[in-house]
The first five atom37 places (N, CA, C, CB, O) and aatype in JSON, in Angstrom:
{
  "aatype": [10, 1, 5, 10, 3, 12, 4, 9, 11, 11, 0, 3, 13, 11, 18, 19, 14, 11, 16, 9, 12, 11, 0, 14, 1, 6, 4, 19, 9, 0, 13, 10, 5, 7, 10, 13, 3, 16, 3, 7, 15, 9, 6, 11, 11, 13, 5, 10, 15, 18, 4, 15, 11, 15, 11, 1, 12, 9, 2, 6, 19, 5, 10, 10, 10, 10, 2, 13, 7, 9, 19, 15, 8, 9, 11, 2, 10, 9, 8, 12, 8, 12, 15],
  "atom_mask": [
    [1, 1, 1, 1, 1],
    [1, 1, 1, 1, 1],
    [1, 1, 1, 1, 1],
    [1, 1, 1, 1, 1],
    [1, 1, 1, 1, 1],
    [1, 1, 1, 1, 1],
    [1, 1, 1, 1, 1],
    [1, 1, 1, 1, 1],
    [1, 1, 1, 1, 1],
    [1, 1, 1, 1, 1],
    [1, 1, 1, 1, 1],
    [1, 1, 1, 1, 1],
    [1, 1, 1, 1, 1],
    [1, 1, 1, 1, 1],
    [1, 1, 1, 1, 1],
    [1, 1, 1, 1, 1],
    [1, 1, 1, 1, 1],
    [1, 1, 1, 1, 1],
    [1, 1, 1, 1, 1],
    [1, 1, 1, 1, 1],
    [1, 1, 1, 1, 1],
    [1, 1, 1, 1, 1],
    [1, 1, 1, 1, 1],
    [1, 1, 1, 1, 1],
    [1, 1, 1, 1, 1],
    [1, 1, 1, 1, 1],
    [1, 1, 1, 1, 1],
    [1, 1, 1, 1, 1],
    [1, 1, 1, 1, 1],
    [1, 1, 1, 1, 1],
    [1, 1, 1, 1, 1],
    [1, 1, 1, 1, 1],
    [1, 1, 1, 1, 1],
    [1, 1, 1, 0, 1],
    [1, 1, 1, 1, 1],
    [1, 1, 1, 1, 1],
    [1, 1, 1, 1, 1],
    [1, 1, 1, 1, 1],
    [1, 1, 1, 1, 1],
    [1, 1, 1, 0, 1],
    [1, 1, 1, 1, 1],
    [1, 1, 1, 1, 1],
    [1, 1, 1, 1, 1],
    [1, 1, 1, 1, 1],
    [1, 1, 1, 1, 1],
    [1, 1, 1, 1, 1],
    [1, 1, 1, 1, 1],
    [1, 1, 1, 1, 1],
    [1, 1, 1, 1, 1],
    [1, 1, 1, 1, 1],
    [1, 1, 1, 1, 1],
    [1, 1, 1, 1, 1],
    [1, 1, 1, 1, 1],
    [1, 1, 1, 1, 1],
    [1, 1, 1, 1, 1],
    [1, 1, 1, 1, 1],
    [1, 1, 1, 1, 1],
    [1, 1, 1, 1, 1],
    [1, 1, 1, 1, 1],
    [1, 1, 1, 1, 1],
    [1, 1, 1, 1, 1],
    [1, 1, 1, 1, 1],
    [1, 1, 1, 1, 1],
    [1, 1, 1, 1, 1],
    [1, 1, 1, 1, 1],
    [1, 1, 1, 1, 1],
    [1, 1, 1, 1, 1],
    [1, 1, 1, 1, 1],
    [1, 1, 1, 0, 1],
    [1, 1, 1, 1, 1],
    [1, 1, 1, 1, 1],
    [1, 1, 1, 1, 1],
    [1, 1, 1, 1, 1],
    [1, 1, 1, 1, 1],
    [1, 1, 1, 1, 1],
    [1, 1, 1, 1, 1],
    [1, 1, 1, 1, 1],
    [1, 1, 1, 1, 1],
    [1, 1, 1, 1, 1],
    [1, 1, 1, 1, 1],
    [1, 1, 1, 1, 1],
    [1, 1, 1, 1, 1],
    [1, 1, 1, 1, 1]
  ],
  "atom_positions": [
    [[-116.04, -11.66, 3.59], [-116.48, -10.74, 4.62], [-116.23, -11.3, 6.02], [-117.95, -10.42, 4.44], [-115.92, -10.56, 6.95]],
    [[-116.36, -12.62, 6.15], [-116.06, -13.23, 7.45], [-114.6, -13.04, 7.81], [-116.4, -14.73, 7.45], [-114.27, -12.74, 8.96]],
    [[-113.71, -13.2, 6.83], [-112.29, -13.02, 7.09], [-111.97, -11.58, 7.5], [-111.48, -13.41, 5.86], [-111.01, -11.34, 8.23]],
    [[-112.77, -10.64, 7.03], [-112.58, -9.23, 7.37], [-113.32, -8.85, 8.65], [-113.03, -8.35, 6.23], [-113.3, -7.69, 9.05]],
    [[-113.97, -9.82, 9.28], [-114.7, -9.61, 10.53], [-115.88, -8.66, 10.35], [-113.75, -9.07, 11.59], [-116.18, -7.87, 11.25]],
    [[-116.54, -8.74, 9.18], [-117.67, -7.84, 8.93], [-119.02, -8.51, 9.15], [-117.59, -7.31, 7.52], [-120.03, -7.82, 9.29]],
    [[-119.07, -9.81, 9.17], [-120.35, -10.5, 9.27], [-120.89, -10.57, 10.69], [-120.23, -11.89, 8.73], [-122.1, -10.71, 10.88]],
    [[-120.05, -10.48, 11.67], [-120.5, -10.69, 13.04], [-120.85, -9.39, 13.76], [-119.45, -11.42, 13.81], [-121.28, -9.44, 14.92]],
    [[-120.68, -8.28, 13.14], [-120.98, -7.0, 13.76], [-122.44, -6.63, 13.51], [-120.03, -5.89, 13.23], [-122.97, -6.85, 12.42]],
    [[-123.09, -6.07, 14.53], [-124.42, -5.52, 14.34], [-124.28, -4.25, 13.52], [-125.13, -5.25, 15.72], [-123.22, -3.62, 13.51]],
    [[-125.34, -3.87, 12.83], [-125.3, -2.75, 11.9], [-124.75, -1.47, 12.54], [-126.68, -2.48, 11.36], [-124.0, -0.74, 11.9]],
    [[-125.11, -1.21, 13.78], [-124.66, 0.01, 14.45], [-123.15, 0.06, 14.67], [-125.36, 0.16, 15.78], [-122.58, 1.13, 14.85]],
    [[-122.51, -1.11, 14.64], [-121.09, -1.19, 14.99], [-120.19, -1.59, 13.82], [-120.91, -2.17, 16.1], [-119.02, -1.92, 14.02]],
    [[-120.72, -1.56, 12.61], [-119.9, -1.92, 11.45], [-118.87, -0.82, 11.19], [-120.79, -2.14, 10.19], [-119.06, 0.34, 11.54]],
    [[-117.79, -1.24, 10.55], [-116.72, -0.3, 10.22], [-115.97, -0.84, 9.01], [-115.75, -0.09, 11.43], [-116.11, -2.01, 8.64]],
    [[-115.17, 0.03, 8.4], [-114.32, -0.4, 7.29], [-113.12, -1.12, 7.91], [-113.86, 0.83, 6.4], [-112.42, -0.55, 8.74]],
    [[-112.89, -2.36, 7.52], [-111.76, -3.11, 8.09], [-110.43, -2.4, 7.85], [-111.71, -4.52, 7.5], [-110.24, -1.74, 6.83]],
    [[-109.53, -2.53, 8.8], [-108.2, -1.91, 8.68], [-107.49, -2.36, 7.41], [-107.34, -2.25, 9.91], [-106.77, -1.58, 6.78]],
    [[-107.69, -3.62, 7.02], [-107.04, -4.12, 5.81], [-107.51, -3.35, 4.58], [-107.31, -5.62, 5.62], [-106.73, -3.14, 3.65]],
    [[-108.76, -2.93, 4.56], [-109.27, -2.14, 3.43], [-108.73, -0.71, 3.51], [-110.83, -2.12, 3.43], [-108.38, -0.13, 2.48]],
    [[-108.66, -0.16, 4.71], [-108.14, 1.21, 4.86], [-106.7, 1.32, 4.36], [-108.22, 1.65, 6.34], [-106.27, 2.39, 3.92]],
    [[-105.94, 0.22, 4.43], [-104.54, 0.22, 4.01], [-104.32, -0.49, 2.67], [-103.69, -0.45, 5.08], [-103.19, -0.61, 2.22]],
    [[-105.39, -0.95, 2.05], [-105.29, -1.78, 0.84], [-104.91, -0.94, -0.39], [-106.61, -2.51, 0.59], [-105.07, 0.28, -0.4]],
    [[-104.41, -1.63, -1.42], [-104.14, -0.94, -2.68], [-105.42, -0.36, -3.28], [-103.47, -1.9, -3.69], [-106.53, -0.81, -2.99]],
    [[-105.24, 0.61, -4.12], [-106.34, 1.34, -4.76], [-107.41, 0.42, -5.35], [-105.8, 2.24, -5.85], [-108.6, 0.65, -5.16]],
    [[-106.99, -0.61, -6.06], [-107.93, -1.51, -6.73], [-108.82, -2.24, -5.73], [-107.17, -2.53, -7.59], [-110.01, -2.45, -5.99]],
    [[-108.27, -2.62, -4.6], [-109.04, -3.32, -3.56], [-110.05, -2.38, -2.92], [-108.1, -3.89, -2.48], [-111.18, -2.77, -2.64]],
    [[-109.63, -1.14, -2.68], [-110.54, -0.15, -2.09], [-111.69, 0.13, -3.05], [-109.78, 1.16, -1.75], [-112.84, 0.24, -2.63]],
    [[-111.39, 0.25, -4.33], [-112.43, 0.47, -5.34], [-113.43, -0.68, -5.32], [-111.81, 0.63, -6.75], [-114.64, -0.45, -5.34]],
    [[-112.94, -1.9, -5.29], [-113.83, -3.07, -5.27], [-114.7, -3.07, -4.01], [-113.02, -4.38, -5.35], [-115.88, -3.38, -4.08]],
    [[-114.11, -2.72, -2.87], [-114.85, -2.65, -1.61], [-115.96, -1.61, -1.71], [-113.9, -2.31, -0.44], [-117.11, -1.88, -1.35]],
    [[-115.62, -0.42, -2.19], [-116.61, 0.65, -2.32], [-117.71, 0.28, -3.32], [-115.94, 1.94, -2.76], [-118.88, 0.58, -3.09]],
    [[-117.34, -0.38, -4.41], [-118.35, -0.82, -5.37], [-119.34, -1.78, -4.72], [-117.68, -1.5, -6.58], [-120.54, -1.68, -4.94]],
    [[-118.83, -2.69, -3.91], [-119.7, -3.62, -3.21], [-120.63, -2.91, -2.24], [0.0, 0.0, 0.0], [-121.81, -3.23, -2.15]],
    [[-120.09, -1.94, -1.5], [-120.92, -1.18, -0.56], [-122.04, -0.43, -1.28], [-120.07, -0.19, 0.23], [-123.2, -0.49, -0.87]],
    [[-121.68, 0.27, -2.35], [-122.68, 1.06, -3.06], [-123.65, 0.17, -3.83], [-122.0, 2.03, -4.0], [-124.8, 0.56, -4.03]],
    [[-123.22, -1.0, -4.27], [-124.13, -1.95, -4.92], [-125.2, -2.44, -3.95], [-123.36, -3.14, -5.5], [-126.34, -2.68, -4.35]],
    [[-124.83, -2.59, -2.69], [-125.76, -3.16, -1.71], [-126.5, -2.11, -0.88], [-125.02, -4.09, -0.79], [-127.69, -2.27, -0.64]],
    [[-125.83, -1.07, -0.46], [-126.44, -0.08, 0.44], [-126.48, 1.33, -0.14], [-125.68, -0.05, 1.74], [-126.75, 2.29, 0.57]],
    [[-126.23, 1.45, -1.42], [-126.23, 2.76, -2.06], [-127.45, 2.96, -2.93], [0.0, 0.0, 0.0], [-128.19, 2.01, -3.22]],
    [[-127.65, 4.2, -3.36], [-128.74, 4.51, -4.28], [-128.37, 5.77, -5.06], [-130.1, 4.71, -3.52], [-127.45, 6.49, -4.7]],
    [[-129.11, 6.0, -6.14], [-128.93, 7.22, -6.93], [-130.15, 8.08, -6.68], [-128.74, 6.91, -8.46], [-131.29, 7.63, -6.8]],
    [[-129.9, 9.34, -6.34], [-130.99, 10.26, -6.07], [-131.07, 11.3, -7.17], [-130.8, 10.93, -4.7], [-130.45, 11.15, -8.23]],
    [[-131.82, 12.34, -6.94], [-132.01, 13.41, -7.91], [-130.68, 13.95, -8.4], [-132.84, 14.54, -7.31], [-129.68, 13.96, -7.67]],
    [[-130.67, 14.38, -9.63], [-129.49, 15.01, -10.25], [-128.26, 14.11, -10.17], [-129.19, 16.34, -9.57], [-127.14, 14.6, -10.05]],
    [[-128.47, 12.8, -10.24], [-127.39, 11.82, -10.27], [-126.49, 11.86, -9.05], [-126.56, 12.03, -11.49], [-125.29, 11.57, -9.15]],
    [[-127.03, 12.21, -7.91], [-126.27, 12.16, -6.66], [-126.3, 10.73, -6.13], [-126.84, 13.16, -5.61], [-127.35, 10.09, -6.1]],
    [[-125.14, 10.26, -5.71], [-125.07, 8.94, -5.1], [-125.31, 9.08, -3.61], [-123.72, 8.26, -5.37], [-124.96, 10.1, -3.01]],
    [[-125.91, 8.07, -3.03], [-126.18, 8.09, -1.61], [-125.81, 6.73, -1.02], [-127.66, 8.43, -1.33], [-126.0, 5.7, -1.66]],
    [[-125.28, 6.75, 0.18], [-124.95, 5.52, 0.91], [-125.55, 5.64, 2.3], [-123.39, 5.3, 0.98], [-125.4, 6.67, 2.96]],
    [[-126.23, 4.61, 2.74], [-126.88, 4.63, 4.05], [-126.3, 3.56, 4.96], [-128.4, 4.44, 3.91], [-126.01, 2.44, 4.52]],
    [[-126.13, 3.92, 6.22], [-125.67, 2.97, 7.22], [-126.13, 3.44, 8.59], [-124.12, 2.82, 7.18], [-126.27, 4.64, 8.82]],
    [[-126.37, 2.51, 9.5], [-126.7, 2.87, 10.88], [-125.44, 3.2, 11.66], [-127.46, 1.72, 11.57], [-125.51, 3.78, 12.75]],
    [[-124.29, 2.85, 11.11], [-123.02, 3.03, 11.81], [-122.37, 4.37, 11.43], [-122.06, 1.88, 11.49], [-122.0, 4.59, 10.28]],
    [[-122.25, 5.25, 12.41], [-121.59, 6.54, 12.18], [-120.13, 6.33, 11.81], [-121.7, 7.43, 13.44], [-119.58, 7.04, 10.96]],
    [[-119.5, 5.35, 12.45], [-118.09, 5.07, 12.15], [-117.93, 4.64, 10.69], [-117.55, 3.97, 13.09], [-117.02, 5.1, 10.0]],
    [[-118.81, 3.76, 10.23], [-118.74, 3.28, 8.84], [-118.89, 4.45, 7.87], [-119.83, 2.21, 8.58], [-118.14, 4.56, 6.9]],
    [[-119.86, 5.31, 8.13], [-120.09, 6.48, 7.27], [-118.83, 7.35, 7.21], [-121.3, 7.31, 7.77], [-118.4, 7.76, 6.13]],
    [[-118.25, 7.63, 8.36], [-117.06, 8.48, 8.39], [-115.88, 7.84, 7.67], [-116.67, 8.79, 9.83], [-115.12, 8.53, 6.98]],
    [[-115.72, 6.53, 7.81], [-114.6, 5.86, 7.15], [-114.82, 5.75, 5.65], [-114.4, 4.47, 7.75], [-113.86, 5.86, 4.88]],
    [[-116.05, 5.54, 5.22], [-116.34, 5.53, 3.78], [-116.08, 6.91, 3.21], [-117.82, 5.09, 3.49], [-115.54, 7.04, 2.11]],
    [[-116.46, 7.94, 3.94], [-116.2, 9.31, 3.49], [-114.69, 9.55, 3.32], [-116.79, 10.33, 4.48], [-114.27, 10.18, 2.35]],
    [[-113.9, 9.05, 4.23], [-112.44, 9.19, 4.14], [-111.9, 8.44, 2.92], [-111.77, 8.66, 5.42], [-111.05, 8.97, 2.21]],
    [[-112.38, 7.23, 2.67], [-111.95, 6.48, 1.49], [-112.28, 7.24, 0.21], [-112.61, 5.09, 1.45], [-111.46, 7.32, -0.71]],
    [[-113.48, 7.81, 0.15], [-113.88, 8.57, -1.03], [-112.99, 9.8, -1.21], [-115.35, 9.0, -0.93], [-112.61, 10.14, -2.33]],
    [[-112.68, 10.46, -0.12], [-111.83, 11.65, -0.19], [-110.45, 11.3, -0.72], [-111.71, 12.31, 1.19], [-109.83, 12.11, -1.42]],
    [[-109.96, 10.1, -0.4], [-108.66, 9.66, -0.93], [-108.68, 9.56, -2.46], [-108.27, 8.31, -0.33], [-107.63, 9.59, -3.09]],
    [[-109.88, 9.43, -3.04], [-110.03, 9.4, -4.5], [-110.42, 10.77, -5.05], [-111.07, 8.35, -4.9], [-110.71, 10.9, -6.24]],
    [[-110.44, 11.78, -4.19], [-110.8, 13.12, -4.62], [-112.3, 13.34, -4.71], [0.0, 0.0, 0.0], [-112.74, 14.32, -5.31]],
    [[-113.08, 12.45, -4.12], [-114.54, 12.57, -4.15], [-114.99, 13.23, -2.85], [-115.22, 11.17, -4.33], [-114.83, 12.67, -1.76]],
    [[-115.55, 14.4, -2.99], [-116.03, 15.15, -1.84], [-117.45, 14.69, -1.54], [-115.97, 16.7, -2.09], [-118.29, 14.61, -2.44]],
    [[-117.72, 14.39, -0.28], [-119.05, 13.94, 0.11], [-119.53, 14.72, 1.32], [-119.06, 12.43, 0.42], [-118.75, 15.39, 2.01]],
    [[-120.81, 14.62, 1.57], [-121.42, 15.33, 2.68], [-122.25, 14.34, 3.48], [-122.29, 16.52, 2.2], [-122.97, 13.52, 2.91]],
    [[-122.15, 14.42, 4.79], [-122.95, 13.55, 5.65], [-124.21, 14.31, 6.04], [-122.14, 13.12, 6.92], [-124.16, 15.45, 6.5]],
    [[-125.33, 13.65, 5.83], [-126.62, 14.25, 6.12], [-127.3, 13.41, 7.19], [-127.5, 14.35, 4.83], [-127.46, 12.2, 7.01]],
    [[-127.7, 14.01, 8.27], [-128.37, 13.32, 9.38], [-127.52, 12.23, 10.0], [-129.67, 12.72, 8.91], [-128.05, 11.38, 10.71]],
    [[-126.22, 12.23, 9.77], [-125.28, 11.22, 10.26], [-125.66, 9.8, 9.9], [-125.16, 11.32, 11.73], [-125.08, 8.87, 10.45]],
    [[-126.61, 9.6, 9.0], [-126.9, 8.26, 8.51], [-126.95, 8.22, 6.99], [-128.21, 7.77, 9.1], [-127.11, 7.15, 6.4]],
    [[-126.82, 9.37, 6.37], [-126.85, 9.45, 4.9], [-125.62, 10.16, 4.42], [-128.13, 10.18, 4.41], [-125.19, 11.14, 5.03]],
    [[-125.03, 9.71, 3.34], [-123.89, 10.39, 2.77], [-124.23, 10.7, 1.32], [-122.58, 9.52, 2.89], [-124.71, 9.82, 0.59]],
    [[-123.98, 11.92, 0.88], [-124.24, 12.34, -0.5], [-122.93, 12.75, -1.15], [-125.26, 13.5, -0.56], [-122.14, 13.48, -0.56]],
    [[-122.71, 12.28, -2.37], [-121.54, 12.66, -3.13], [-121.95, 13.61, -4.23], [-120.83, 11.43, -3.72], [-122.97, 13.41, -4.89]],
    [[-121.16, 14.66, -4.44], [-121.45, 15.56, -5.53], [-120.3, 15.63, -6.5], [-121.77, 16.94, -5.02], [-120.37, 16.35, -7.49]]
  ]
}
């Protein structure tokens, strides 16, 4: 994470590193798994949720998910729900 410049950012300013945005599918999957393992949860009806204080991070995670055909919705600009 230090090499990706993710450790030194305050929560409000975190983002998906450019290397991940351009990475092969397997790397993006591993990145998303790590995010959801740490900052994700399962809600009612098996909906996944990801929380972040960073609007940029939420938008970029949503874009990564869309690249896999996963449609998500941003709720309150700090919550993302996948259906």
